[in-house]
């Protein structure tokens, strides 16, 4: 512990020396306030930056810097500009895209926020940035027994990593409970209950970095879906069928040694405190024919609550999940077509559906959304509010001849905030709806015809 | 309807030109005519009725087996079906050649099992074919649904075969009744409900289909039918080990026909082509191989085959000789030499080991006490126990009384076909008495023979009802006393009961048959539709409580243990662990290696340190026990434990059954034998159970399955640790600790 404390400031000093000269200093951050929320296993950071253009020419982009460890775990990054005074604040969302800075130190990743209007010399703008980090709480000890609670490390910098000069900054870190084992001190540092305060620090040069480690208790369910495949099948006969295949894991401290059912049953509050057994999925309203099963059959422990606004499916895996334990299961449900499928004036149809995982407070490492369009639909196109990988597939389902076009969307590192709607546009001629019924009736008709023919034809040779 | 008068008018303008009354009469006429033209002839009516009834029976046979799907879910039941399901899955994924050459290293660790060579592939291939057909037709069904519904589908097909069989041996009425009876007979339903994906589900169809085709072949003497029966036999051999019944019953039947002087060319053609072709085809099944010429169980068929040749030869010689005296001498010499040669061949074959002796299972069929004394592993299976009267009543109900009546009718109208069904009925009834599970084989025979009784009785009764008006009619037309006396004589001769009696008897018959239908439905829904993987019980408030502990444990194994973990459990759960848990097991339900099973039995009945040595030598990483003490589930490992001791002791004499008993009583409470209280099975079942209060007002550690407080509450485990216990404690899994460091 001490070694780290000593070593990291040295490293940051080196960084400082290297970078000080090179970075362009047209922008400076007047005031930075960071609020880091560590209460679940998804780290949420709210960053408020007050930026001033100190240069001479107008600036259109503001850079955000992330150390490589955080950049790899960055799930979501949103920025908005605040205009107006305190109560009449209005926010406008800004575009964020990855950027490269050649002089950036040690693999620092940059994201560029493009402002709506150029920031003239001497002007000030307030930016609010929200970003989420997944897999950033490392359990220590890595293995715990049933009766122990789970302790985790969070690593960050007390000083905001930024390519700009920061005049004043402060960081608040909120932990789920007041049980904090240890935390790095970077004076001034204060602790009040479940909140740590780093700062205020004044006048830090660009790319300053001061690593801190916080070791605290976090018994929230570390529910991670390692892989989720959502298949959305559209039937123009009036229904959308959704099948979701989950590979769920408890990503917290691994369970060690004995699992005792006696203790788990008799002391529910004390034993297996970091384990979880209840999961909640928020499904769209008017959901019907819900099922919950796995490879070996139906799982009977689930409840569905329906109301007009939303449906909630509360379910349990077959066994409580302790650290490192896994469970795979499938959830399927049907939805009325008219709630999600719409027609454009030019005859194009589009599906409007939410992208992410319906489970509450879970991270999805790899999400694959497959939209199965009805047989005979043409030129599909997709509109997703964030970058995803996409390609087309073919699928054969009941009585298909030419196969259905499947639009496949893939995204890694998905958090609940990705639950925003996306659209799939396609052309579809309703005559194709009749293809299958006509096929069936023809088959039966031919069958009966052959029967009649057979009964009326005498095939015997000898007579 | 409104169109019709106009049409009639246009067709017959002459009628319309007349008065309105005339037109009315004409359209009445035309209407009458149209109905007339729709009316079917009696024969067509009968055909329509028959087809309708058959279709209804077909559907009924299917849907009555769906109770389990409606009550629970579409799932595979019990133990063996899980193996069949797993192999079918393998077949559909990897193809037939991979399946045929499959060496399974996941079972019988460390020995493994040659699956392709030690199973009857008929069921799996059938299901896979159905699955592939559906896939080609673009029905996106899962292979599990196909497997679940295979047995009901084949039960439906069995009803069709039963109809044709009944038609062949009696008449189409008997066929219809047989189809209806077999559709809902509990004896058959017990093995063919949806989800009971076992060999028997397909094999009973194959069995009665083969019999039907053979009887047809004997009746017609046609090569085509005997060929068909050979293929039926091939399908049966590929599906179930019960084919031995066919290959012994048919020669026996032929022998009886020979003895009763019913030898004919038809029989000769039917048997020879069926036997030779069937034998050659059966050799293609790897598990059967050359048994048809090498095993003692198949020698009867071969003997009868040669006997038939001798018969044919003698027939020919008799035809040539024309001298009875010479023929008698010749006959004596030939028969003696044939018998001597046959006996010599058999003797030499047996002595040299070419012909293998009868297997234990076969012995235990002929001598019900054999298994109990010699093969505990066969005796330990509940379905191998001798049948109790109650289960006969449960499975057959009124058929049990109709069976002798049917036999009577059969004897009254003796033919080649009725002799066959009588022999089938009597032999299978005997086997059903020896082993509970063989009720299944007897069911088709019982249904067919009972159907003859029902059909013949009802036919006679309705004839009584229909005959009377005719007589009256004839009386009135003819008049005179002579006709009256003759009719009276007729009455006396064939109608011992009057019309009212007939009506009463008919009602009685319908009452009995409807009772049978309700009984069958009740039995199906109550007794035979439980998957036994998921247990259901009534809760305190009358609600349904589901214990899904088996799947909880197996799924835990599947997800949270290393993929190469070896699980030791009693052999009952082997198939389920490999199929649902996807982990390697030491022993499973294919009980081919008694020593291996005995080793597991020995480990379970030894002290922990001794057991640890055995488990280390078998490379066991997890031990799974089933424990019903919390829920009152009685078929758990503690109740099976004495069989483990017996089977273990059968191979390893260090295990002695009396060590686990107190004065011959099996106890788990304080008065239990000390070895019992400290053996591995006891420890694993009751570990930390002493801390749990299971029932209000009872001391902690009260075992609800056996109704006692356990004797050893302070159980310490040294070499194992609890890895997982399901929510109702039904399955407990322990991890075998790695060996301690010595320094």
PDB file of N, CA and C in Angstrom, chain A residues 301-382:
ATOM      1  N   UNK A 301     -39.597 -20.115 -10.364  1.00  0.00           N
ATOM      2  CA  UNK A 301     -39.579 -19.017  -9.397  1.00  0.00           C
ATOM      3  C   UNK A 301     -39.586 -17.664 -10.100  1.00  0.00           C
ATOM      4  N   UNK A 302     -40.742 -17.243 -10.557  1.00  0.00           N
ATOM      5  CA  UNK A 302     -40.821 -15.909 -11.142  1.00  0.00           C
ATOM      6  C   UNK A 302     -42.214 -15.342 -10.934  1.00  0.00           C
ATOM      7  N   UNK A 303     -42.279 -14.026 -10.883  1.00  0.00           N
ATOM      8  CA  UNK A 303     -43.566 -13.341 -10.736  1.00  0.00           C
ATOM      9  C   UNK A 303     -43.645 -12.227 -11.757  1.00  0.00           C
ATOM     10  N   UNK A 304     -44.808 -12.065 -12.315  1.00  0.00           N
ATOM     11  CA  UNK A 304     -44.992 -10.999 -13.297  1.00  0.00           C
ATOM     12  C   UNK A 304     -46.024 -10.030 -12.762  1.00  0.00           C
ATOM     13  N   UNK A 305     -45.643  -8.752 -12.724  1.00  0.00           N
ATOM     14  CA  UNK A 305     -46.599  -7.718 -12.305  1.00  0.00           C
ATOM     15  C   UNK A 305     -46.906  -6.852 -13.525  1.00  0.00           C
ATOM     16  N   UNK A 306     -48.174  -6.740 -13.817  1.00  0.00           N
ATOM     17  CA  UNK A 306     -48.564  -5.987 -15.002  1.00  0.00           C
ATOM     18  C   UNK A 306     -49.297  -4.723 -14.583  1.00  0.00           C
ATOM     19  N   UNK A 307     -48.957  -3.621 -15.186  1.00  0.00           N
ATOM     20  CA  UNK A 307     -49.856  -2.471 -15.107  1.00  0.00           C
ATOM     21  C   UNK A 307     -49.773  -1.717 -16.434  1.00  0.00           C
ATOM     22  N   UNK A 308     -50.498  -0.611 -16.520  1.00  0.00           N
ATOM     23  CA  UNK A 308     -50.644   0.017 -17.842  1.00  0.00           C
ATOM     24  C   UNK A 308     -49.363   0.706 -18.303  1.00  0.00           C
ATOM     25  N   UNK A 309     -48.484   1.062 -17.364  1.00  0.00           N
ATOM     26  CA  UNK A 309     -47.273   1.791 -17.740  1.00  0.00           C
ATOM     27  C   UNK A 309     -46.124   0.855 -18.078  1.00  0.00           C
ATOM     28  N   UNK A 310     -45.983  -0.185 -17.260  1.00  0.00           N
ATOM     29  CA  UNK A 310     -44.841  -1.082 -17.478  1.00  0.00           C
ATOM     30  C   UNK A 310     -45.180  -2.460 -16.920  1.00  0.00           C
ATOM     31  N   UNK A 311     -44.380  -3.420 -17.268  1.00  0.00           N
ATOM     32  CA  UNK A 311     -44.523  -4.756 -16.695  1.00  0.00           C
ATOM     33  C   UNK A 311     -43.222  -5.065 -15.983  1.00  0.00           C
ATOM     34  N   UNK A 312     -43.347  -5.707 -14.867  1.00  0.00           N
ATOM     35  CA  UNK A 312     -42.141  -6.056 -14.124  1.00  0.00           C
ATOM     36  C   UNK A 312     -42.089  -7.556 -13.916  1.00  0.00           C
ATOM     37  N   UNK A 313     -41.008  -8.149 -14.315  1.00  0.00           N
ATOM     38  CA  UNK A 313     -40.822  -9.580 -14.108  1.00  0.00           C
ATOM     39  C   UNK A 313     -39.766  -9.751 -13.040  1.00  0.00           C
ATOM     40  N   UNK A 314     -40.216 -10.287 -11.903  1.00  0.00           N
ATOM     41  CA  UNK A 314     -39.268 -10.541 -10.828  1.00  0.00           C
ATOM     42  C   UNK A 314     -38.977 -12.021 -10.836  1.00  0.00           C
ATOM     43  N   UNK A 315     -37.721 -12.381 -10.918  1.00  0.00           N
ATOM     44  CA  UNK A 315     -37.418 -13.804 -11.006  1.00  0.00           C
ATOM     45  C   UNK A 315     -36.141 -14.136 -10.251  1.00  0.00           C
ATOM     46  N   UNK A 316     -36.004 -15.422 -10.013  1.00  0.00           N
ATOM     47  CA  UNK A 316     -34.823 -15.907  -9.314  1.00  0.00           C
ATOM     48  C   UNK A 316     -34.151 -16.945 -10.186  1.00  0.00           C
ATOM     49  N   UNK A 317     -32.845 -16.936 -10.239  1.00  0.00           N
ATOM     50  CA  UNK A 317     -32.164 -18.080 -10.853  1.00  0.00           C
ATOM     51  C   UNK A 317     -32.421 -19.330 -10.012  1.00  0.00           C
ATOM     52  N   UNK A 318     -32.029 -20.471 -10.518  1.00  0.00           N
ATOM     53  CA  UNK A 318     -32.320 -21.717  -9.796  1.00  0.00           C
ATOM     54  C   UNK A 318     -31.689 -21.740  -8.414  1.00  0.00           C
ATOM     55  N   UNK A 319     -30.549 -21.070  -8.269  1.00  0.00           N
ATOM     56  CA  UNK A 319     -29.849 -21.077  -6.988  1.00  0.00           C
ATOM     57  C   UNK A 319     -29.332 -19.665  -6.750  1.00  0.00           C
ATOM     58  N   UNK A 320     -29.090 -19.285  -5.489  1.00  0.00           N
ATOM     59  CA  UNK A 320     -28.522 -17.963  -5.254  1.00  0.00           C
ATOM     60  C   UNK A 320     -27.145 -17.873  -5.895  1.00  0.00           C
ATOM     61  N   UNK A 321     -26.811 -16.715  -6.414  1.00  0.00           N
ATOM     62  CA  UNK A 321     -25.525 -16.567  -7.077  1.00  0.00           C
ATOM     63  C   UNK A 321     -24.506 -15.987  -6.107  1.00  0.00           C
ATOM     64  N   UNK A 322     -23.496 -16.780  -5.837  1.00  0.00           N
ATOM     65  CA  UNK A 322     -22.373 -16.293  -5.056  1.00  0.00           C
ATOM     66  C   UNK A 322     -21.282 -15.869  -6.028  1.00  0.00           C
ATOM     67  N   UNK A 323     -20.251 -15.226  -5.472  1.00  0.00           N
ATOM     68  CA  UNK A 323     -19.203 -14.708  -6.345  1.00  0.00           C
ATOM     69  C   UNK A 323     -18.628 -15.773  -7.258  1.00  0.00           C
ATOM     70  N   UNK A 324     -18.573 -15.496  -8.549  1.00  0.00           N
ATOM     71  CA  UNK A 324     -18.006 -16.435  -9.506  1.00  0.00           C
ATOM     72  C   UNK A 324     -18.996 -17.457 -10.013  1.00  0.00           C
ATOM     73  N   UNK A 325     -20.166 -17.582  -9.391  1.00  0.00           N
ATOM     74  CA  UNK A 325     -21.150 -18.557  -9.868  1.00  0.00           C
ATOM     75  C   UNK A 325     -21.857 -18.007 -11.090  1.00  0.00           C
ATOM     76  N   UNK A 326     -22.299 -18.919 -11.903  1.00  0.00           N
ATOM     77  CA  UNK A 326     -22.923 -18.513 -13.155  1.00  0.00           C
ATOM     78  C   UNK A 326     -24.300 -19.132 -13.297  1.00  0.00           C
ATOM     79  N   UNK A 327     -25.096 -18.525 -14.128  1.00  0.00           N
ATOM     80  CA  UNK A 327     -26.403 -19.092 -14.457  1.00  0.00           C
ATOM     81  C   UNK A 327     -26.746 -18.653 -15.861  1.00  0.00           C
ATOM     82  N   UNK A 328     -27.278 -19.570 -16.643  1.00  0.00           N
ATOM     83  CA  UNK A 328     -27.764 -19.174 -17.962  1.00  0.00           C
ATOM     84  C   UNK A 328     -29.260 -19.400 -17.996  1.00  0.00           C
ATOM     85  N   UNK A 329     -29.949 -18.541 -18.670  1.00  0.00           N
ATOM     86  CA  UNK A 329     -31.391 -18.721 -18.764  1.00  0.00           C
ATOM     87  C   UNK A 329     -31.926 -17.963 -19.973  1.00  0.00           C
ATOM     88  N   UNK A 330     -33.181 -18.211 -20.259  1.00  0.00           N
ATOM     89  CA  UNK A 330     -33.843 -17.577 -21.396  1.00  0.00           C
ATOM     90  C   UNK A 330     -35.121 -16.937 -20.897  1.00  0.00           C
ATOM     91  N   UNK A 331     -35.340 -15.711 -21.304  1.00  0.00           N
ATOM     92  CA  UNK A 331     -36.624 -15.067 -21.030  1.00  0.00           C
ATOM     93  C   UNK A 331     -37.255 -14.758 -22.376  1.00  0.00           C
ATOM     94  N   UNK A 332     -38.506 -15.108 -22.495  1.00  0.00           N
ATOM     95  CA  UNK A 332     -39.180 -14.808 -23.751  1.00  0.00           C
ATOM     96  C   UNK A 332     -40.525 -14.185 -23.479  1.00  0.00           C
ATOM     97  N   UNK A 333     -40.980 -13.316 -24.370  1.00  0.00           N
ATOM     98  CA  UNK A 333     -42.298 -12.719 -24.207  1.00  0.00           C
ATOM     99  C   UNK A 333     -42.812 -12.203 -25.539  1.00  0.00           C
ATOM    100  N   UNK A 334     -44.095 -11.989 -25.570  1.00  0.00           N
ATOM    101  CA  UNK A 334     -44.718 -11.454 -26.772  1.00  0.00           C
ATOM    102  C   UNK A 334     -45.249 -10.057 -26.503  1.00  0.00           C
ATOM    103  N   UNK A 335     -45.307  -9.249 -27.543  1.00  0.00           N
ATOM    104  CA  UNK A 335     -45.809  -7.885 -27.402  1.00  0.00           C
ATOM    105  C   UNK A 335     -46.742  -7.601 -28.575  1.00  0.00           C
ATOM    106  N   UNK A 336     -47.732  -6.754 -28.344  1.00  0.00           N
ATOM    107  CA  UNK A 336     -48.609  -6.413 -29.471  1.00  0.00           C
ATOM    108  C   UNK A 336     -47.850  -5.600 -30.519  1.00  0.00           C
ATOM    109  N   UNK A 337     -48.111  -5.907 -31.758  1.00  0.00           N
ATOM    110  CA  UNK A 337     -47.358  -5.302 -32.857  1.00  0.00           C
ATOM    111  C   UNK A 337     -47.580  -3.793 -32.946  1.00  0.00           C
ATOM    112  N   UNK A 338     -48.818  -3.360 -32.682  1.00  0.00           N
ATOM    113  CA  UNK A 338     -49.132  -1.952 -32.960  1.00  0.00           C
ATOM    114  C   UNK A 338     -48.386  -0.990 -32.032  1.00  0.00           C
ATOM    115  N   UNK A 339     -47.853  -1.504 -30.914  1.00  0.00           N
ATOM    116  CA  UNK A 339     -47.124  -0.622 -30.013  1.00  0.00           C
ATOM    117  C   UNK A 339     -45.730  -0.292 -30.525  1.00  0.00           C
ATOM    118  N   UNK A 340     -45.207  -1.112 -31.415  1.00  0.00           N
ATOM    119  CA  UNK A 340     -43.803  -0.962 -31.771  1.00  0.00           C
ATOM    120  C   UNK A 340     -43.552  -0.824 -33.265  1.00  0.00           C
ATOM    121  N   UNK A 341     -44.532  -1.155 -34.071  1.00  0.00           N
ATOM    122  CA  UNK A 341     -44.291  -1.099 -35.509  1.00  0.00           C
ATOM    123  C   UNK A 341     -45.131   0.022 -36.119  1.00  0.00           C
ATOM    124  N   UNK A 342     -44.493   0.875 -36.880  1.00  0.00           N
ATOM    125  CA  UNK A 342     -45.188   2.023 -37.443  1.00  0.00           C
ATOM    126  C   UNK A 342     -44.908   2.101 -38.930  1.00  0.00           C
ATOM    127  N   UNK A 343     -45.741   2.868 -39.604  1.00  0.00           N
ATOM    128  CA  UNK A 343     -45.575   2.991 -41.042  1.00  0.00           C
ATOM    129  C   UNK A 343     -45.303   4.444 -41.384  1.00  0.00           C
ATOM    130  N   UNK A 344     -44.340   4.645 -42.242  1.00  0.00           N
ATOM    131  CA  UNK A 344     -44.036   6.000 -42.699  1.00  0.00           C
ATOM    132  C   UNK A 344     -44.970   6.334 -43.865  1.00  0.00           C
ATOM    133  N   UNK A 345     -45.141   7.640 -44.157  1.00  0.00           N
ATOM    134  CA  UNK A 345     -46.039   8.007 -45.276  1.00  0.00           C
ATOM    135  C   UNK A 345     -45.619   7.373 -46.606  1.00  0.00           C
ATOM    136  N   UNK A 346     -44.303   7.134 -46.786  1.00  0.00           N
ATOM    137  CA  UNK A 346     -43.882   6.566 -48.072  1.00  0.00           C
ATOM    138  C   UNK A 346     -44.025   5.052 -48.134  1.00  0.00           C
ATOM    139  N   UNK A 347     -44.727   4.473 -47.150  1.00  0.00           N
ATOM    140  CA  UNK A 347     -44.967   3.036 -47.192  1.00  0.00           C
ATOM    141  C   UNK A 347     -43.906   2.231 -46.491  1.00  0.00           C
ATOM    142  N   UNK A 348     -42.821   2.869 -46.097  1.00  0.00           N
ATOM    143  CA  UNK A 348     -41.792   2.159 -45.351  1.00  0.00           C
ATOM    144  C   UNK A 348     -42.318   1.877 -43.949  1.00  0.00           C
ATOM    145  N   UNK A 349     -41.895   0.746 -43.416  1.00  0.00           N
ATOM    146  CA  UNK A 349     -42.283   0.441 -42.047  1.00  0.00           C
ATOM    147  C   UNK A 349     -41.064   0.545 -41.166  1.00  0.00           C
ATOM    148  N   UNK A 350     -41.278   0.853 -39.907  1.00  0.00           N
ATOM    149  CA  UNK A 350     -40.137   0.801 -39.013  1.00  0.00           C
ATOM    150  C   UNK A 350     -40.520   0.276 -37.645  1.00  0.00           C
ATOM    151  N   UNK A 351     -39.566  -0.423 -37.068  1.00  0.00           N
ATOM    152  CA  UNK A 351     -39.715  -0.957 -35.719  1.00  0.00           C
ATOM    153  C   UNK A 351     -39.019  -0.001 -34.778  1.00  0.00           C
ATOM    154  N   UNK A 352     -39.690   0.340 -33.717  1.00  0.00           N
ATOM    155  CA  UNK A 352     -39.118   1.223 -32.715  1.00  0.00           C
ATOM    156  C   UNK A 352     -39.059   0.448 -31.416  1.00  0.00           C
ATOM    157  N   UNK A 353     -37.840   0.095 -31.002  1.00  0.00           N
ATOM    158  CA  UNK A 353     -37.718  -0.790 -29.843  1.00  0.00           C
ATOM    159  C   UNK A 353     -36.535  -0.347 -29.003  1.00  0.00           C
ATOM    160  N   UNK A 354     -36.554  -0.721 -27.720  1.00  0.00           N
ATOM    161  CA  UNK A 354     -35.445  -0.276 -26.875  1.00  0.00           C
ATOM    162  C   UNK A 354     -34.267  -1.225 -27.047  1.00  0.00           C
ATOM    163  N   UNK A 355     -33.070  -0.672 -26.947  1.00  0.00           N
ATOM    164  CA  UNK A 355     -31.885  -1.408 -27.339  1.00  0.00           C
ATOM    165  C   UNK A 355     -31.343  -2.311 -26.240  1.00  0.00           C
ATOM    166  N   UNK A 356     -31.213  -1.778 -25.043  1.00  0.00           N
ATOM    167  CA  UNK A 356     -30.391  -2.451 -24.016  1.00  0.00           C
ATOM    168  C   UNK A 356     -31.049  -3.635 -23.362  1.00  0.00           C
ATOM    169  N   UNK A 357     -30.492  -3.973 -22.209  1.00  0.00           N
ATOM    170  CA  UNK A 357     -30.922  -5.144 -21.462  1.00  0.00           C
ATOM    171  C   UNK A 357     -32.006  -4.746 -20.477  1.00  0.00           C
ATOM    172  N   UNK A 358     -33.112  -5.468 -20.419  1.00  0.00           N
ATOM    173  CA  UNK A 358     -34.189  -5.068 -19.516  1.00  0.00           C
ATOM    174  C   UNK A 358     -33.903  -5.311 -18.039  1.00  0.00           C
ATOM    175  N   UNK A 359     -32.821  -5.999 -17.720  1.00  0.00           N
ATOM    176  CA  UNK A 359     -32.531  -6.247 -16.312  1.00  0.00           C
ATOM    177  C   UNK A 359     -32.064  -4.952 -15.646  1.00  0.00           C
ATOM    178  N   UNK A 360     -32.514  -4.766 -14.415  1.00  0.00           N
ATOM    179  CA  UNK A 360     -32.172  -3.554 -13.695  1.00  0.00           C
ATOM    180  C   UNK A 360     -30.749  -3.670 -13.153  1.00  0.00           C
ATOM    181  N   UNK A 361     -29.976  -2.627 -13.248  1.00  0.00           N
ATOM    182  CA  UNK A 361     -28.655  -2.532 -12.644  1.00  0.00           C
ATOM    183  C   UNK A 361     -27.725  -3.679 -13.040  1.00  0.00           C
ATOM    184  N   UNK A 362     -27.661  -3.947 -14.320  1.00  0.00           N
ATOM    185  CA  UNK A 362     -26.711  -4.964 -14.742  1.00  0.00           C
ATOM    186  C   UNK A 362     -25.873  -4.421 -15.882  1.00  0.00           C
ATOM    187  N   UNK A 363     -24.688  -4.988 -15.991  1.00  0.00           N
ATOM    188  CA  UNK A 363     -23.790  -4.651 -17.080  1.00  0.00           C
ATOM    189  C   UNK A 363     -23.854  -5.802 -18.070  1.00  0.00           C
ATOM    190  N   UNK A 364     -23.889  -5.487 -19.331  1.00  0.00           N
ATOM    191  CA  UNK A 364     -23.834  -6.537 -20.348  1.00  0.00           C
ATOM    192  C   UNK A 364     -22.494  -6.415 -21.063  1.00  0.00           C
ATOM    193  N   UNK A 365     -21.700  -7.457 -20.981  1.00  0.00           N
ATOM    194  CA  UNK A 365     -20.394  -7.400 -21.631  1.00  0.00           C
ATOM    195  C   UNK A 365     -20.520  -7.424 -23.138  1.00  0.00           C
ATOM    196  N   UNK A 366     -21.391  -8.306 -23.616  1.00  0.00           N
ATOM    197  CA  UNK A 366     -21.551  -8.363 -25.059  1.00  0.00           C
ATOM    198  C   UNK A 366     -23.026  -8.510 -25.382  1.00  0.00           C
ATOM    199  N   UNK A 367     -23.565  -7.536 -26.032  1.00  0.00           N
ATOM    200  CA  UNK A 367     -24.984  -7.565 -26.363  1.00  0.00           C
ATOM    201  C   UNK A 367     -25.147  -7.740 -27.866  1.00  0.00           C
ATOM    202  N   UNK A 368     -25.963  -8.702 -28.241  1.00  0.00           N
ATOM    203  CA  UNK A 368     -26.278  -8.896 -29.652  1.00  0.00           C
ATOM    204  C   UNK A 368     -27.783  -8.753 -29.810  1.00  0.00           C
ATOM    205  N   UNK A 369     -28.200  -7.822 -30.603  1.00  0.00           N
ATOM    206  CA  UNK A 369     -29.630  -7.653 -30.874  1.00  0.00           C
ATOM    207  C   UNK A 369     -29.887  -8.139 -32.284  1.00  0.00           C
ATOM    208  N   UNK A 370     -30.817  -9.089 -32.389  1.00  0.00           N
ATOM    209  CA  UNK A 370     -31.145  -9.604 -33.721  1.00  0.00           C
ATOM    210  C   UNK A 370     -32.585  -9.241 -34.006  1.00  0.00           C
ATOM    211  N   UNK A 371     -32.799  -8.495 -35.052  1.00  0.00           N
ATOM    212  CA  UNK A 371     -34.157  -8.162 -35.441  1.00  0.00           C
ATOM    213  C   UNK A 371     -34.512  -9.032 -36.639  1.00  0.00           C
ATOM    214  N   UNK A 372     -35.457  -9.941 -36.412  1.00  0.00           N
ATOM    215  CA  UNK A 372     -35.860 -10.857 -37.477  1.00  0.00           C
ATOM    216  C   UNK A 372     -37.036 -10.228 -38.204  1.00  0.00           C
ATOM    217  N   UNK A 373     -36.784  -9.782 -39.415  1.00  0.00           N
ATOM    218  CA  UNK A 373     -37.846  -9.145 -40.191  1.00  0.00           C
ATOM    219  C   UNK A 373     -38.693 -10.227 -40.852  1.00  0.00           C
ATOM    220  N   UNK A 374     -39.945  -9.924 -41.147  1.00  0.00           N
ATOM    221  CA  UNK A 374     -40.785 -10.951 -41.773  1.00  0.00           C
ATOM    222  C   UNK A 374     -40.259 -11.341 -43.149  1.00  0.00           C
ATOM    223  N   UNK A 375     -40.623 -12.544 -43.555  1.00  0.00           N
ATOM    224  CA  UNK A 375     -40.162 -13.055 -44.841  1.00  0.00           C
ATOM    225  C   UNK A 375     -40.662 -12.146 -45.963  1.00  0.00           C
ATOM    226  N   UNK A 376     -39.776 -11.777 -46.835  1.00  0.00           N
ATOM    227  CA  UNK A 376     -40.170 -10.956 -47.972  1.00  0.00           C
ATOM    228  C   UNK A 376     -39.939  -9.476 -47.763  1.00  0.00           C
ATOM    229  N   UNK A 377     -39.325  -9.089 -46.631  1.00  0.00           N
ATOM    230  CA  UNK A 377     -39.072  -7.665 -46.426  1.00  0.00           C
ATOM    231  C   UNK A 377     -37.766  -7.276 -47.105  1.00  0.00           C
ATOM    232  N   UNK A 378     -37.719  -6.040 -47.541  1.00  0.00           N
ATOM    233  CA  UNK A 378     -36.603  -5.597 -48.382  1.00  0.00           C
ATOM    234  C   UNK A 378     -35.858  -4.426 -47.755  1.00  0.00           C
ATOM    235  N   UNK A 379     -34.696  -4.173 -48.301  1.00  0.00           N
ATOM    236  CA  UNK A 379     -33.712  -3.163 -47.884  1.00  0.00           C
ATOM    237  C   UNK A 379     -33.881  -2.594 -46.476  1.00  0.00           C
ATOM    238  N   UNK A 380     -33.428  -3.371 -45.480  1.00  0.00           N
ATOM    239  CA  UNK A 380     -33.488  -2.868 -44.113  1.00  0.00           C
ATOM    240  C   UNK A 380     -32.397  -1.827 -43.847  1.00  0.00           C
ATOM    241  N   UNK A 381     -32.705  -0.865 -43.010  1.00  0.00           N
ATOM    242  CA  UNK A 381     -31.692   0.081 -42.544  1.00  0.00           C
ATOM    243  C   UNK A 381     -31.936   0.343 -41.070  1.00  0.00           C
ATOM    244  N   UNK A 382     -30.865   0.699 -40.370  1.00  0.00           N
ATOM    245  CA  UNK A 382     -30.933   0.786 -38.919  1.00  0.00           C
ATOM    246  C   UNK A 382     -30.554   2.184 -38.473  1.00  0.00           C
TER     247      UNK A 382
END
